[in-house]
Short mmCIF file of C-alpha atoms in Angstrom, two decimals:
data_model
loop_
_atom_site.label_atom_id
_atom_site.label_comp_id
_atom_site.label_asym_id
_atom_site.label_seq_id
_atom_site.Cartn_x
_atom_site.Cartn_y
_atom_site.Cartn_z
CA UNK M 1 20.37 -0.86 -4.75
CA UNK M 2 17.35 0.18 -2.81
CA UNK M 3 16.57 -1.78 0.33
CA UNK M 4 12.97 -1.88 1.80
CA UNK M 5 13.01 -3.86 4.87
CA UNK M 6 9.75 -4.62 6.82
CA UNK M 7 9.59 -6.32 10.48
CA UNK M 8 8.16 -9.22 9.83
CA UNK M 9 7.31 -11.97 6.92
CA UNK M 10 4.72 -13.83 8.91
CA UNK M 11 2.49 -12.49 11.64
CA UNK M 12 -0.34 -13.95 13.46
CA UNK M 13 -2.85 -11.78 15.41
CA UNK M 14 -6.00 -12.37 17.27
CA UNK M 15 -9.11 -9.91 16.55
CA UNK M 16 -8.97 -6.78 18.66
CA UNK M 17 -5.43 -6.92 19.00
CA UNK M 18 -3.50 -3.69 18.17
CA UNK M 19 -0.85 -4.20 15.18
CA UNK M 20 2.03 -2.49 14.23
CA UNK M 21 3.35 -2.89 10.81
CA UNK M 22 7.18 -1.62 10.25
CA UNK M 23 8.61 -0.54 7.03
CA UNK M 24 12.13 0.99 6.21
CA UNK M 25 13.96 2.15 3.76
CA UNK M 26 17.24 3.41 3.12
CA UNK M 27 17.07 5.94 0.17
CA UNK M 28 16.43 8.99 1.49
CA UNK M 29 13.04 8.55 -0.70
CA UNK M 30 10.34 11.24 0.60
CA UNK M 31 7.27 8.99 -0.79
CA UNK M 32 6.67 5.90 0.80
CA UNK M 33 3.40 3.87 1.00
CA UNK M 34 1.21 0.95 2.35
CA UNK M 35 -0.95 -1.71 -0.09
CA UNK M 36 -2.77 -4.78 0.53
CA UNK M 37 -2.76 -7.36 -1.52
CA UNK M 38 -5.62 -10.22 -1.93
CA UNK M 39 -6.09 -13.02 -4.68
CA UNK M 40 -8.55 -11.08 -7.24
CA UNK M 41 -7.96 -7.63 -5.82
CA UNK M 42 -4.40 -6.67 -7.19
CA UNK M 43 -2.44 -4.21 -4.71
CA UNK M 44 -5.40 -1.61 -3.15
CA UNK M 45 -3.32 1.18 -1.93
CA UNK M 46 -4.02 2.39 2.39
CA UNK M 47 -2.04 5.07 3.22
CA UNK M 48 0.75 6.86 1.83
CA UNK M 49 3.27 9.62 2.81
CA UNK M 50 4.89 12.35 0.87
CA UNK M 51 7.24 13.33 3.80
CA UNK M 52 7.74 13.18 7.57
CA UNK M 53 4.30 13.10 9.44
CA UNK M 54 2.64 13.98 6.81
CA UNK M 55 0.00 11.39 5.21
CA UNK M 56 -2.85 10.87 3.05
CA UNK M 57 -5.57 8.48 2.83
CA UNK M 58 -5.78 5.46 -0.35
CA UNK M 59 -8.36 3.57 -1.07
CA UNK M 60 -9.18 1.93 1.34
CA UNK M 61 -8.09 3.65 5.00
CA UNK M 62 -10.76 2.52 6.91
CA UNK M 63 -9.53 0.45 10.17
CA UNK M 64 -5.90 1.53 9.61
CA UNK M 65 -3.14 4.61 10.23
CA UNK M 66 -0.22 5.27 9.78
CA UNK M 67 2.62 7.53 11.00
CA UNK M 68 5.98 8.50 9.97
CA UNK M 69 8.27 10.22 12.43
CA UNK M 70 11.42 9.59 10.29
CA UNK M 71 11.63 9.79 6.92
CA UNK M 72 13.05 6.39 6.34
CA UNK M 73 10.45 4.89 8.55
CA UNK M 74 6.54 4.16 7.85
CA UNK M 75 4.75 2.50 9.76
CA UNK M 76 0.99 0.69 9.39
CA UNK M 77 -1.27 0.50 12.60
CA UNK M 78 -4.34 -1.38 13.04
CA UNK M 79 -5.74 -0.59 15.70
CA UNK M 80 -8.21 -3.18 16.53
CA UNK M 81 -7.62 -6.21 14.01
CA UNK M 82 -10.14 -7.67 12.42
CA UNK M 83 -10.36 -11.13 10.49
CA UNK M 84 -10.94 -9.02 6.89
CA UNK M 85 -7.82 -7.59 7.57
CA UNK M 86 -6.02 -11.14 6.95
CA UNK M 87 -3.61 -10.14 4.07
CA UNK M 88 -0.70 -9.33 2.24
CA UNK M 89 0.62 -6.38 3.39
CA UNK M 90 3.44 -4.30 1.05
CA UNK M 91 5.28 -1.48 1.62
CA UNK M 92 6.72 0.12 -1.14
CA UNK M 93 9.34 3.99 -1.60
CA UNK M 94 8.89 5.58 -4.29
CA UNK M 95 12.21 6.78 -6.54
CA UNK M 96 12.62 9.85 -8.63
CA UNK M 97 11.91 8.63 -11.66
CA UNK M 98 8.19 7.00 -10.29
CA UNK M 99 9.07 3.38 -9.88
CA UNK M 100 8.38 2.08 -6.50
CA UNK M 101 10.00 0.01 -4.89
CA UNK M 102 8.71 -2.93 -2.73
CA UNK M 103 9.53 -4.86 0.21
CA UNK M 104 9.29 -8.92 1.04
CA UNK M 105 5.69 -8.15 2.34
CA UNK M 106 4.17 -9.47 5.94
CA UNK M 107 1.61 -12.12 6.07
CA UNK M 108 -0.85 -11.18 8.44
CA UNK M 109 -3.21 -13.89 9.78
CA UNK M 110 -6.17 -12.61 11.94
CA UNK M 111 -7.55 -15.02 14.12
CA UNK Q 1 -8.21 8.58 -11.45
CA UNK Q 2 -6.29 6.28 -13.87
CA UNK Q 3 -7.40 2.61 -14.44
CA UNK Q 4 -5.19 -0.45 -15.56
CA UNK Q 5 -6.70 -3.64 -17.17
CA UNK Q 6 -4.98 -6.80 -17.19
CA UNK Q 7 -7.34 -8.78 -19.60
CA UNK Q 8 -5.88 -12.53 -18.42
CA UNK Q 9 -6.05 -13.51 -14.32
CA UNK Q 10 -4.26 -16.52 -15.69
CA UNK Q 11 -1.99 -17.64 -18.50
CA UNK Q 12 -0.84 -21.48 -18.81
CA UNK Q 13 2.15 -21.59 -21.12
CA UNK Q 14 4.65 -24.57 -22.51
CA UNK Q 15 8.43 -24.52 -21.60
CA UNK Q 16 10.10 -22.38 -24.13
CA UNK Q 17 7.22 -21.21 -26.15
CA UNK Q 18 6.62 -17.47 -26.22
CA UNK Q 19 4.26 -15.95 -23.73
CA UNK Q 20 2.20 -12.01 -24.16
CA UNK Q 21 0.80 -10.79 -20.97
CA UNK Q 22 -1.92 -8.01 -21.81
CA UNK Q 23 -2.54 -4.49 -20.04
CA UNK Q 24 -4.61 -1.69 -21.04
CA UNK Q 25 -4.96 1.91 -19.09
CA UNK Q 26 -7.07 4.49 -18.82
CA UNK Q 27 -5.53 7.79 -19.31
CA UNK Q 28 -6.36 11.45 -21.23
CA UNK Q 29 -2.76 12.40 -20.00
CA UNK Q 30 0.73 11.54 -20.09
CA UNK Q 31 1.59 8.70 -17.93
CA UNK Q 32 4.72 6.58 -16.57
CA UNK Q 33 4.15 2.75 -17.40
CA UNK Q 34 5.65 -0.37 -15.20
CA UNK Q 35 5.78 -3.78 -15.17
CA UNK Q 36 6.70 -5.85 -11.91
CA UNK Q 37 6.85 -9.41 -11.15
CA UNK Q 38 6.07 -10.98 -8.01
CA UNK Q 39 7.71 -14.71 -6.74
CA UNK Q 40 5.94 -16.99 -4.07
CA UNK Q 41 5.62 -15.46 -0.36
CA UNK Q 42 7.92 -12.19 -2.27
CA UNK Q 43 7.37 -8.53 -3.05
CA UNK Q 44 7.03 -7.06 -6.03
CA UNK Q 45 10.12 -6.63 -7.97
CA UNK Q 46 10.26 -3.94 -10.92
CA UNK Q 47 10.91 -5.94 -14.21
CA UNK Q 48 10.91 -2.85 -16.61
CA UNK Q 49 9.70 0.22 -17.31
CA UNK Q 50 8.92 3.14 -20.22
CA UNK Q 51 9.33 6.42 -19.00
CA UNK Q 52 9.81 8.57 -22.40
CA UNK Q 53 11.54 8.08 -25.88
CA UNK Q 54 11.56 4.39 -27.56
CA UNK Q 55 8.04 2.61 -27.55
CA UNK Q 56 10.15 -0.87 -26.68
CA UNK Q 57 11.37 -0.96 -23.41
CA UNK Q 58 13.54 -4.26 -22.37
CA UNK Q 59 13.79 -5.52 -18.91
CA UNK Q 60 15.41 -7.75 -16.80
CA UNK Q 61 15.18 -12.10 -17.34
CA UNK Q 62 14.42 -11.13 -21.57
CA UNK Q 63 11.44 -9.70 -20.72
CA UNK Q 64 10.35 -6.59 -23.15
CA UNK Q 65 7.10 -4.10 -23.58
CA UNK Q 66 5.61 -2.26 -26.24
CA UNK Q 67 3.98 1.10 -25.34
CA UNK Q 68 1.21 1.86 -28.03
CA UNK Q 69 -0.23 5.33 -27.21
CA UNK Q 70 -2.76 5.36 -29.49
CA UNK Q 71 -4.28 1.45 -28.33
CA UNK Q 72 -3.50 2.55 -24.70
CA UNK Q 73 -1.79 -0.44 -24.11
CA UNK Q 74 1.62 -1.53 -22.64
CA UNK Q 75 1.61 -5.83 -23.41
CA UNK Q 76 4.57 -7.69 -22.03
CA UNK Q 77 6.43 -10.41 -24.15
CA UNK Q 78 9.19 -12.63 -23.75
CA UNK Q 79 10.29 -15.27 -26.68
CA UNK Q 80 10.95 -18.12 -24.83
CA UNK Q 81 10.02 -18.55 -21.38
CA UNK Q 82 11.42 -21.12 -18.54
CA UNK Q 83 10.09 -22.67 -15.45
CA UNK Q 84 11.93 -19.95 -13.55
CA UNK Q 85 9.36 -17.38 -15.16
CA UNK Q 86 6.14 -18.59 -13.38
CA UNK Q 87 5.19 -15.63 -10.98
CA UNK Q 88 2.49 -13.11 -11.05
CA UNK Q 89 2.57 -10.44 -13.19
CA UNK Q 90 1.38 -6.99 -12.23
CA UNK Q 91 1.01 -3.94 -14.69
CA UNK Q 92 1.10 -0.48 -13.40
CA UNK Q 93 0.56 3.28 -14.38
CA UNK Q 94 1.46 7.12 -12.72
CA UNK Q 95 0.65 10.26 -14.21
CA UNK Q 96 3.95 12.30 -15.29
CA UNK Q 97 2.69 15.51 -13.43
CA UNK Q 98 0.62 15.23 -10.09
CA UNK Q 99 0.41 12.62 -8.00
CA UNK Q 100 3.23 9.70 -7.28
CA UNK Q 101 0.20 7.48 -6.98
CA UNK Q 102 1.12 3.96 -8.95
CA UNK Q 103 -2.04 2.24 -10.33
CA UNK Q 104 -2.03 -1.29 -10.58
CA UNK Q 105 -3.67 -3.77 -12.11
CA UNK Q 106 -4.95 -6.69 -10.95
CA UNK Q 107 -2.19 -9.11 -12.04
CA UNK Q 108 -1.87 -12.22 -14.31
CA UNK Q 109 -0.76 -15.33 -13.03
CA UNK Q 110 1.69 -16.65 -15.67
CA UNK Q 111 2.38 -20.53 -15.22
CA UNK Q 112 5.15 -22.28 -16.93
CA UNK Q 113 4.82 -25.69 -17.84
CA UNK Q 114 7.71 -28.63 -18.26
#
């Protein structure tokens, strides 16, 4: 089975703090990606990356980056946080066939 | 860019009576079509999906889909559903060629009740 892993469940941050966001997976999948998820919203896609520091913007990239150094590794930076970035935070790979797969998702509080 | 509609935010249903969750897309091209489920305080979970060949695609917990090309539409539908089924219910699409970009709907909150 595919395993995405990500650092934390919870997280609570206080604004201007800088955040760092771990995800990692263990499928040798080139695609990997970062949503946000709020009540109304759905999943609104951030950043994603189609291979070792290489990424592209989503929909929303504003007050985020990312970087990937490994290819099993992606991680989500904010770099000063803010409270509109309290959220749901996914990180999903993306298999051959193009389902994605998630992980458990961190909870980030911004205080 | 593609767009998914999930016409319900919320659907209230009885113990054991059958449930359809609704999803329309947007698309002038050939597309990859997903279904995942998502448990309190959990990620999403892939539930089923339709890739090519039968329009019926069956999933996992006696879930099943119906592609319909020509409605655009991918509805999900299980017979009988149980407590164990209330979760939020995401629909999701990808172009076959280009992009690995999923599209997702806005969910529907499916609620089970004893």
């Amino acid at each position: 089975d595919v395993k995405v892993t990500q650092s934390s469940r919870y997280l609570v941050k206080r604004t201007g703090e800088k955040v760092f966001l771990e995800c990692v997976q263990d499928m040798d999948h080139e695609n990997m990606f970062w949503y946000r998820q709020d009540p109304g919203l759905g999943l609104r896609l951030i950043y994603f990356s189609y291979d070792v520091k290489m990424k592209e913007k989503g929909d929303i990239p504003e007050g985020y980056s990312v970087s990937r150094e490994k290819k099993e590794r992606f991680s989500l930076i904010l770099e000063s946080a803010s409270t509109n970035q309290t959220s749901m935070y996914l990180c999903a790979s993306h298999g051959r066939l193009g389902e994605q797969y998630f992980g458990p998702g961190t909870r980030l509080t911004v205080t | 860019a593609q767009s998914v509609t999930q016409l319900d935010s919320q659907v209230p249903v009885f113990e054991e009576a059958p449930v359809e969750l609704r999803c329309n897309y947007s698309s002038s091209v050939s597309v990859y079509l997903f279904w995942y489920v998502q448990y309190p305080n959990q990620g999403l979970q892939l539930l089923l999906k339709y890739l090519s060949g039968s329009t019926l695609v069956k999933g996992i917990n006696g879930f099943e889909a119906e592609f319909n090309k020509s409605q655009t539409s991918f509805h999900l539908r299980k017979p009988s559903v149980h407590i164990s089924d209330t979760a939020e219910y995401f629909c999701a699409v990808s172009e076959k060629t280009g992009a690995n970009n999923l599209f997702f709907g806005t969910g529907t909150r499916l609620t089970v009740i004893p």
